XYZ file of C-alpha atoms in Angstrom:
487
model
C 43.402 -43.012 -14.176
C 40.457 -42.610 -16.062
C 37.474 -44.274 -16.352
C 36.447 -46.071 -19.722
C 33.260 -46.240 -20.900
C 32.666 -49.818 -20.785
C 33.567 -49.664 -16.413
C 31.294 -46.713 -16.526
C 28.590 -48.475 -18.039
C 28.895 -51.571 -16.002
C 28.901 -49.456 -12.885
C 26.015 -47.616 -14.207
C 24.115 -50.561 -14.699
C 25.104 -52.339 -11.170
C 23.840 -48.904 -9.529
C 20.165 -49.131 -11.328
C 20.198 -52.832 -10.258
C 20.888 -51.914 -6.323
C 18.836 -48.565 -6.774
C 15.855 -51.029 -8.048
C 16.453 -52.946 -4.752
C 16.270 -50.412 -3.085
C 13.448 -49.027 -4.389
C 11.111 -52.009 -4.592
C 12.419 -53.028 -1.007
C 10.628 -48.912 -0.241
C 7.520 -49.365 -1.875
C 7.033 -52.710 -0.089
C 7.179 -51.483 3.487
C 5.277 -48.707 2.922
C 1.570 -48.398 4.233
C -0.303 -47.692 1.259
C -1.136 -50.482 -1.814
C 0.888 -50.222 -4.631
C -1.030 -51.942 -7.746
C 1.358 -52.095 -10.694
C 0.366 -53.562 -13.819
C 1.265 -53.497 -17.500
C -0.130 -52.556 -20.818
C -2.403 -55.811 -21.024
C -3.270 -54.977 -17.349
C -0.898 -58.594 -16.103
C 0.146 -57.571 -12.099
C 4.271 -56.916 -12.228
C 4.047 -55.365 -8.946
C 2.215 -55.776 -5.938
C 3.235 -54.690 -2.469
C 2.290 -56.216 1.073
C 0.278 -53.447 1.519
C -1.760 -54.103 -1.232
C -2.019 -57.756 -0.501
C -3.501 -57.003 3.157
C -6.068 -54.576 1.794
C -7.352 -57.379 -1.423
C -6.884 -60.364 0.899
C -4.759 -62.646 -1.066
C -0.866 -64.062 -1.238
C 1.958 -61.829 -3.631
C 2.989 -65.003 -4.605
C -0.401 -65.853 -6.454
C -1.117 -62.002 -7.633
C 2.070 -61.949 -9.662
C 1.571 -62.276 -13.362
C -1.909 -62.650 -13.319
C -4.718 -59.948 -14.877
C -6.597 -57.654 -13.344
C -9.739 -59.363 -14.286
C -8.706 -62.816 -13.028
C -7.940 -61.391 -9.822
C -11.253 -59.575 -9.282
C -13.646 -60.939 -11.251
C -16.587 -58.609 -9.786
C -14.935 -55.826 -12.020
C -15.445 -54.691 -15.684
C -13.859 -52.524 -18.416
C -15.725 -49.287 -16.358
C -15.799 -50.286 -12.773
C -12.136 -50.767 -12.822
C -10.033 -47.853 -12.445
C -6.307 -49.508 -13.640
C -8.517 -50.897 -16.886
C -10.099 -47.608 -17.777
C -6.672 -45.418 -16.861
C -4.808 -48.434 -19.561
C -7.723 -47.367 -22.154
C -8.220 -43.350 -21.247
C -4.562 -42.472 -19.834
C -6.677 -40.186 -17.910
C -5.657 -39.915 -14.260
C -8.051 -40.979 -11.323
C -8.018 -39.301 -8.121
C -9.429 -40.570 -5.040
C -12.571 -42.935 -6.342
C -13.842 -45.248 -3.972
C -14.280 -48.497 -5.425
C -16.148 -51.441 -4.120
C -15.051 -54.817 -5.704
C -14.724 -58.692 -4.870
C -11.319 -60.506 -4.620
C -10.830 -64.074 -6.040
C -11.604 -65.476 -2.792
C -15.055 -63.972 -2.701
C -14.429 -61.086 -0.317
C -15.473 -57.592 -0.410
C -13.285 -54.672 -0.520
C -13.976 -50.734 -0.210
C -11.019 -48.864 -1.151
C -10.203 -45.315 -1.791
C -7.724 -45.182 -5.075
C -5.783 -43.084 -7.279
C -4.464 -44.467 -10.563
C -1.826 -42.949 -12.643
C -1.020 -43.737 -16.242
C 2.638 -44.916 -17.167
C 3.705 -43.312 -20.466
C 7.004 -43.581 -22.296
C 7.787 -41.342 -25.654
C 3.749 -40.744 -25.438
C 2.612 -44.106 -25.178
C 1.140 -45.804 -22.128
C 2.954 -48.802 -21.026
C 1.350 -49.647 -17.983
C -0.544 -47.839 -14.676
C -0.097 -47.955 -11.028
C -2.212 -47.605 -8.824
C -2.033 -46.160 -4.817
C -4.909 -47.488 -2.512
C -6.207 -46.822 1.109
C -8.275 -49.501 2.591
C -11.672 -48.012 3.552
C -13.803 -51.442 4.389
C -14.027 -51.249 8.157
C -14.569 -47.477 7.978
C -17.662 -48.341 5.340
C -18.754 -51.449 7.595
C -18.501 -48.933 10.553
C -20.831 -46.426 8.537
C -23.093 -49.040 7.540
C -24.039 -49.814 10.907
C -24.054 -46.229 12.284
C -27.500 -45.868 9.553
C -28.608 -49.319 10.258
C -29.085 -47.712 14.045
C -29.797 -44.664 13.525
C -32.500 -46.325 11.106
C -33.862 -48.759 13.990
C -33.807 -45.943 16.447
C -36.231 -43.803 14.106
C -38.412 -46.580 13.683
C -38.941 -47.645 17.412
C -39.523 -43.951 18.217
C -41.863 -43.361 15.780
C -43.992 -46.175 17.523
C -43.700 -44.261 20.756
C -46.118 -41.767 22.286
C -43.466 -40.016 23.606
C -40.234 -39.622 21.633
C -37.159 -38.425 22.510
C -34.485 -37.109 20.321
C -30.912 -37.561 20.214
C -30.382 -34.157 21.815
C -29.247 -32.987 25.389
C -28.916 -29.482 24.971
C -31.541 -26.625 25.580
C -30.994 -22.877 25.355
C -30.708 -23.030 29.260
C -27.435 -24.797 29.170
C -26.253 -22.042 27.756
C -23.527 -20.155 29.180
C -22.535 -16.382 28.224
C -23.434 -12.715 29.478
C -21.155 -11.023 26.747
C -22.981 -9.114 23.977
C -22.021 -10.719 20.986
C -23.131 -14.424 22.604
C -26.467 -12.825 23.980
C -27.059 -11.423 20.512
C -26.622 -14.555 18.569
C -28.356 -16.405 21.635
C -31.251 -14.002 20.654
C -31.199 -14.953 16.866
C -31.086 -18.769 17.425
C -34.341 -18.110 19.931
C -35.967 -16.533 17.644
C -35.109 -18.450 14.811
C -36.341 -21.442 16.810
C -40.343 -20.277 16.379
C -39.382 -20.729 12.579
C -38.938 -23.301 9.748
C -36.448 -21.334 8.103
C -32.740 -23.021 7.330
C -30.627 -21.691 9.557
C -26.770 -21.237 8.741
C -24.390 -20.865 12.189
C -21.094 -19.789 11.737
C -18.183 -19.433 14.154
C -14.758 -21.304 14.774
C -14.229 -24.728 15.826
C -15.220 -25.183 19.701
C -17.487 -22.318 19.520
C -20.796 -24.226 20.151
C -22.444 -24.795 17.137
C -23.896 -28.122 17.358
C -25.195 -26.968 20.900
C -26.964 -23.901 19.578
C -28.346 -26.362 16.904
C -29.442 -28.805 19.322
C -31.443 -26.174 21.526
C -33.203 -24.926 18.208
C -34.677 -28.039 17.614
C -35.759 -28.568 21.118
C -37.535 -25.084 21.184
C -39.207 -26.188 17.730
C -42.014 -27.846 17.390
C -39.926 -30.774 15.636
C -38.537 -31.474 19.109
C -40.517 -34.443 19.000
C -39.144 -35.530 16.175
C -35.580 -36.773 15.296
C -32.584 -34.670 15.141
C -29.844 -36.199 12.958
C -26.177 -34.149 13.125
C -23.936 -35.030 10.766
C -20.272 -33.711 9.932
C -19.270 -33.303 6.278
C -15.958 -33.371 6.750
C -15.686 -36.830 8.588
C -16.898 -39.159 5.671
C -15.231 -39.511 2.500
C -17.286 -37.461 -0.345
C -17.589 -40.745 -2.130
C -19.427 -42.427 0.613
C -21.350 -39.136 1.242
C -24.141 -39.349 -1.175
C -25.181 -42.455 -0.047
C -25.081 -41.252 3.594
C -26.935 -38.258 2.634
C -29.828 -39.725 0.121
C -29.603 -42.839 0.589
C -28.723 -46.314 -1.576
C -30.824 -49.001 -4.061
C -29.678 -52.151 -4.298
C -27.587 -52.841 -7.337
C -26.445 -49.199 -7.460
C -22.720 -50.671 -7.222
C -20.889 -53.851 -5.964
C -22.228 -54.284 -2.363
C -24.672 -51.760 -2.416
C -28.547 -52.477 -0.264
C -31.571 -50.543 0.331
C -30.848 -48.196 2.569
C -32.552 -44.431 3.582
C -29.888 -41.757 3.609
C -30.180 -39.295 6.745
C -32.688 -37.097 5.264
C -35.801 -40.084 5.146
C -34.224 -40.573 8.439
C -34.712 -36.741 9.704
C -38.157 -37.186 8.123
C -40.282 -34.917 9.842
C -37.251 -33.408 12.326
C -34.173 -31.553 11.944
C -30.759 -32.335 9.675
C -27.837 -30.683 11.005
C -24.948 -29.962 8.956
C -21.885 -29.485 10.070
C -18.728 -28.211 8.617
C -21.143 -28.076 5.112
C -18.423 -26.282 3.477
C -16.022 -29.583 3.166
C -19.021 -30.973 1.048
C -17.792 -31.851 -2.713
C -19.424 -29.145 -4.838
C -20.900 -31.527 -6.683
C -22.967 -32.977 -4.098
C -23.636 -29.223 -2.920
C -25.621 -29.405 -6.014
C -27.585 -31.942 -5.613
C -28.347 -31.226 -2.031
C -29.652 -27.679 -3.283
C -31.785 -29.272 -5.297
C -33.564 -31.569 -2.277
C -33.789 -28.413 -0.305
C -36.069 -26.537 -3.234
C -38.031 -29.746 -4.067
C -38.444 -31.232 -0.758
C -37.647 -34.219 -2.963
C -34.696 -36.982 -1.990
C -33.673 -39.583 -4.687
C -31.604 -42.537 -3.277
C -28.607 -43.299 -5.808
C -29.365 -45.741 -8.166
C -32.615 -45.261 -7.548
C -35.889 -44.681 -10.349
C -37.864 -42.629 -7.845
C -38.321 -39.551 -5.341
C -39.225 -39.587 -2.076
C -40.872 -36.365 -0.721
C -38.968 -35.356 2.968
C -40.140 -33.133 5.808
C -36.357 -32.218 6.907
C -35.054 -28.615 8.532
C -31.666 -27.794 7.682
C -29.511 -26.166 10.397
C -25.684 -26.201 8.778
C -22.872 -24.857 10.387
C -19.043 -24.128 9.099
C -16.027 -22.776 10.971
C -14.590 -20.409 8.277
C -16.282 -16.917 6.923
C -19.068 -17.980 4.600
C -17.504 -15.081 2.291
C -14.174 -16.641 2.543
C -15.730 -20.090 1.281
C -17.828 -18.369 -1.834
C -14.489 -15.952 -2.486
C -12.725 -19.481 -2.970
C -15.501 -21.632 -4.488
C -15.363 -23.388 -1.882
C -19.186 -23.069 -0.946
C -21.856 -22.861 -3.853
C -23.261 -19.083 -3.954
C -26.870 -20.601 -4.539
C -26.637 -22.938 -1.695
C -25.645 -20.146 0.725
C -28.107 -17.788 -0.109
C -30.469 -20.978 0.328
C -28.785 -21.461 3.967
C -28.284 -18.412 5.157
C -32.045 -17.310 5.661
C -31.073 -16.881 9.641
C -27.346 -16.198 10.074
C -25.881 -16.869 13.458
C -22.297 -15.727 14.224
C -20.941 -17.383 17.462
C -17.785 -14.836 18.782
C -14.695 -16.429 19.240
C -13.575 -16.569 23.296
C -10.958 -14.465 22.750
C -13.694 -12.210 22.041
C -15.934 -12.996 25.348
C -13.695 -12.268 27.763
C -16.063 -11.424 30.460
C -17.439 -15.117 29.707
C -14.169 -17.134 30.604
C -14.288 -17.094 34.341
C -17.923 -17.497 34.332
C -17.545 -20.742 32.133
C -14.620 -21.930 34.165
C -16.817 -22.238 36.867
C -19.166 -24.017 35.461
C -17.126 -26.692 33.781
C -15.291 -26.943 37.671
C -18.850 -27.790 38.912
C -19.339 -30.487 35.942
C -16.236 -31.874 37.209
C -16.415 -32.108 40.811
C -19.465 -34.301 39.866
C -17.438 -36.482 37.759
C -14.211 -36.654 39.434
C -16.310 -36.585 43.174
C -14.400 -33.570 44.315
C -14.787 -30.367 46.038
C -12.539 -27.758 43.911
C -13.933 -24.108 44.937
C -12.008 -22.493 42.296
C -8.806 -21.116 40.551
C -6.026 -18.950 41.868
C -5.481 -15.591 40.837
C -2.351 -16.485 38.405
C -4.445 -19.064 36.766
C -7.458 -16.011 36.018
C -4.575 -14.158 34.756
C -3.313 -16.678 32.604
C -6.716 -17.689 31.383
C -7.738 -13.899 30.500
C -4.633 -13.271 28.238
C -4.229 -16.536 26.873
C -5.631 -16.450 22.971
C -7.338 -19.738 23.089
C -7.550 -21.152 19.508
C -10.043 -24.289 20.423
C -12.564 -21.906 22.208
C -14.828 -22.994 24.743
C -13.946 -26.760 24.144
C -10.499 -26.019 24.994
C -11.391 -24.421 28.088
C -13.318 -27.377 29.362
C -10.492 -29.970 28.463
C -7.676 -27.217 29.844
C -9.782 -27.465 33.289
C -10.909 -31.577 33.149
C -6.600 -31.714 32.005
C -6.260 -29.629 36.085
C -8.491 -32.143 37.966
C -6.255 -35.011 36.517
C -3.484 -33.416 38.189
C -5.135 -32.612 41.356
C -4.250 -34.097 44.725
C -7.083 -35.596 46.803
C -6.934 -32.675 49.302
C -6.296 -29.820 47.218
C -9.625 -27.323 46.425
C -7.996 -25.061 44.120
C -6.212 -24.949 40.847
C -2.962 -23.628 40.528
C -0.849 -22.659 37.776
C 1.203 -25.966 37.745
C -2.038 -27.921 37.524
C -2.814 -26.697 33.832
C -1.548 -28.219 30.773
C 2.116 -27.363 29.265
C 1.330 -24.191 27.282
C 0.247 -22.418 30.209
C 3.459 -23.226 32.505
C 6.197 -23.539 29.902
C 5.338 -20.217 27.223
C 5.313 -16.504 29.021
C 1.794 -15.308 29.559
C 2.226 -12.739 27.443
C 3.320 -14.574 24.470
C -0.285 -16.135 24.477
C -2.184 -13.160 23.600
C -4.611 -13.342 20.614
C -1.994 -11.139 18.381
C 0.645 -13.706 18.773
C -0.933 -16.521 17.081
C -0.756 -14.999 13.936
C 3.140 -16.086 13.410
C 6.132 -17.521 14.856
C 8.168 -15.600 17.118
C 11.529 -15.887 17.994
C 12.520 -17.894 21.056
C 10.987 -16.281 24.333
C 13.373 -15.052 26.952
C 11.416 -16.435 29.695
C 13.651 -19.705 30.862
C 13.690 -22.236 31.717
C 11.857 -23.980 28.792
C 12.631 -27.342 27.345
C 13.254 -27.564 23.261
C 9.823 -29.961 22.771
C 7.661 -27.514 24.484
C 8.983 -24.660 22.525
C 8.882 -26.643 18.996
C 5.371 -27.579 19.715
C 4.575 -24.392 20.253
C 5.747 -23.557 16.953
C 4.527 -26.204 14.705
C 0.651 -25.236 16.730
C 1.127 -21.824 14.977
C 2.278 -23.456 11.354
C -0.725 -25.455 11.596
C -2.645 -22.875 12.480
C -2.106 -20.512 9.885
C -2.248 -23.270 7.427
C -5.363 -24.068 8.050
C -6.491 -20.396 7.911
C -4.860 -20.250 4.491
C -6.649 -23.361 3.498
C -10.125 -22.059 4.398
C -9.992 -25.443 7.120
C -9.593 -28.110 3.981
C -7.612 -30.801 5.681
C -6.697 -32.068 2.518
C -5.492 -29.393 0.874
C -3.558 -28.161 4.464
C -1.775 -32.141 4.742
C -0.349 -31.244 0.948
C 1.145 -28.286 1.661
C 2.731 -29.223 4.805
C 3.828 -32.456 3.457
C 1.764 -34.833 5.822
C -0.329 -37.037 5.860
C -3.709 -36.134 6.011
C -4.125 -38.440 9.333
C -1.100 -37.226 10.988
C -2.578 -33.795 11.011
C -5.512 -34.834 11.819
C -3.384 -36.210 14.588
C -2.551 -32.605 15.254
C -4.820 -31.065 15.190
C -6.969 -32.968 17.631
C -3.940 -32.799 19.964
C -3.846 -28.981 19.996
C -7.613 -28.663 20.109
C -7.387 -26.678 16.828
């Protein structure tokens, strides 16, 4: 029997009404703040989320404006406002702001315009709470500021180092010829740019630099560019004046804080180009300008930076400003990959097995022959860090009584993947289930989704970011990942 139009219509309309359940029931559960408001910019939708991150009750956000719920913000400082007046998009802007109740927020947020036959009707807008992670920055400079200051009274400073050149381990030719670079460059005040992939060394070769300098005296400040959000980097990096935006003090960015020392900068190719700009700029003039600030302050800072992709792959991309690399690059150090120091993986493994029988208050003499074997063909993708959690992982599973580390004392990927599926050439794609059994299906599926990541991030010249998008994650679950397999 067939269906008239006026059932079909009524059954259309009950199937919007349960699909608008439904979907209003999704975007409250979910973890990110969902900010919906009209064309007159009145709140029709506001998840839990959302309410968490602002502080206040659904029931009382409901219906009311923008304005009268924050009343720290204006026509520019708010993004929903300016997306109603622009319908430009906004992309990840932090924005500081106060709630009704008188409490300060940080928030990352991207605000979309909602359009219907061209004309905006409304805007939503998709927030991550960033307050603690601002709070938690806030005091990291408040220290690092207090630190500088009681040193400088001291006769005798120390820097926040604890590497030399003689902790230094390697006899292979490509580390003794980049250990001979940073020693040299060490009797220099030239910027120094160190490149190699992630567990490498970098920030140790840094350190030691600055210790063999004559800034070792003075402080050395390391920070990563990739850890802080590029909103809250220029602040971090130059500096703040109070009033420069809602809950903004006086307070010296890293450089006044490296004043006189060493600035090392890590992963500087996750820096926004923008700020790549302006940090070019400092380097020429010597000059640092806090933001919102009238006035320079002249700095006395050495730049070591450091990234973990090809420099040519980051200027092929745009990734890294051509003017600020040539500016960097005055010493170039490449640190090899293991892989590629072979004759340096036993040597290290005995090293990191004395560290540990100091920790752990043991007396291991050594490793077996399978485990040499095993180490020497294995492709290890998180370097020399890698190696020193694989062999603190084989203490862990130690007995009291036992001196030597076996093959069943190392991590999964040693026992459960053939040692010859390991090798450096493997890495570069998937291969078909092994033969070698028996292996259990997590093991194996690990194994595979280590390689996807892998090559993503090769692809994506490291950018987190830009990786989490194409994989369809979350940019902290693969940050999750990739901490897990030491990537």
């Amino acid at each position: 029997m067939p269906i008239t139009s006026k059932k079909r219509v009524i059954a259309v309309s009950k199937l919007a009404a349960i699909w608008s359940e439904e979907l209003e029931w999704l975007l409250g559960i979910i973890n990110v703040g969902i900010h919906l408001v009209d064309k007159e910019g009145t709140t029709i939708f506001f998840n839990e989320t959302m309410a968490e991150i602002d502080g206040l009750d659904r029931r009382d956000v409901i219906g009311q404006n923008i304005f009268d719920l924050f009343p720290s913000l204006t026509n520019e400082s708010s993004t929903l406002s300016r997306v109603l007046r622009t319908g430009e998009e906004i992309v990840d802007k932090v924005q500081t702001y106060m709630n009704m109740k008188g409490k300060q927020i940080t928030s990352i947020n991207s605000t979309y315009p909602l359009c219907k036959e061209g004309d905006i009707i409304g805007a939503v807008e998709l927030a991550e709470d960033i307050t603690r992670i601002v709070q938690l920055n806030d005091q990291v400079l408040d220290l690092r500021q207090q630190l500088y200051k009681k040193t400088r009274e001291k006769k005798n400073t120390q820097n926040d180092t604890q590497y030399h050149f003689s902790d230094l381990i390697g006899e292979s030719s490509l580390f003794q010829q980049a250990l001979t670079r940073a020693k040299r460059a060490a009797r220099t005040q030239s910027s120094v740019l160190i490149c190699g992939p992630t567990g490498t060394g970098k920030e140790l070769i840094a350190q030691s630099i600055h210790n063999a300098s004559i800034r070792r005296d003075k402080p050395f400040i390391a920070q990563n560019c990739a850890a802080v959000p590029r909103e809250l980097m220029e602040g971090l990096l130059f500096g703040t004046t109070k009033g420069a935006f809602t809950g903004a003090i006086d307070r010296p960015g890293i450089f006044e804080q490296a004043d006189g020392g060493t600035l090392f900068l890590d992963e500087i190719n996750s820096l926004d180009v923008m700020l790549q700009a302006k940090l070019l700029r400092v380097l020429q003039d010597g000059r640092v300008r806090r933001v919102g600030g009238a006035s320079e302050q002249e700095v006395n800072v050495r730049i070591l930076a450091a990234m973990n992709i090809s420099p040519y792959e980051a200027l092929k991309h745009n990734i890294l400003r051509s003017d600020l690399f040539f500016r960097l690059n005055v010493v170039n150090i490449e640190l090899p990959p293991l892989i590629r120091r072979k004759e340096d993986i036993i040597l290290l493994t005995r090293h990191f097995i004395g560290k540990f029988n100091q920790t752990f208050a043991m007396k291991v003499s050594g490793i077996s022959e399978k485990v040499a074997q095993t180490f020497l063909t294995y492709a290890w993708p998180g370097n020399i860090r890698e190696l020193r959690h694989t062999i603190e992982a084989a203490f862990n599973m130690l007995e009291e009584n036992e001196e030597r580390i076996e093959l069943h004392h190392l991590p999964l990927q040693f026992t459960e993947l053939p040692t010859e599926s390991m090798s450096a050439s493997d890495t570069e794609s998937p291969k078909s289930a092994p033969s070698a059994y028996p292996m259990n299906l997590p093991g194996y599926i690990e194994s595979i989704e280590r390689v996807i990541i892998e090559e993503a991030l090769k692809h994506h010249e490291g950018n987190v970011s830009k990786t989490a998008e194409a994989l369809g994650v979350k940019r902290q679950a693969l940050q999750y990942k990739i901490k897990k397999f030491n990537l």
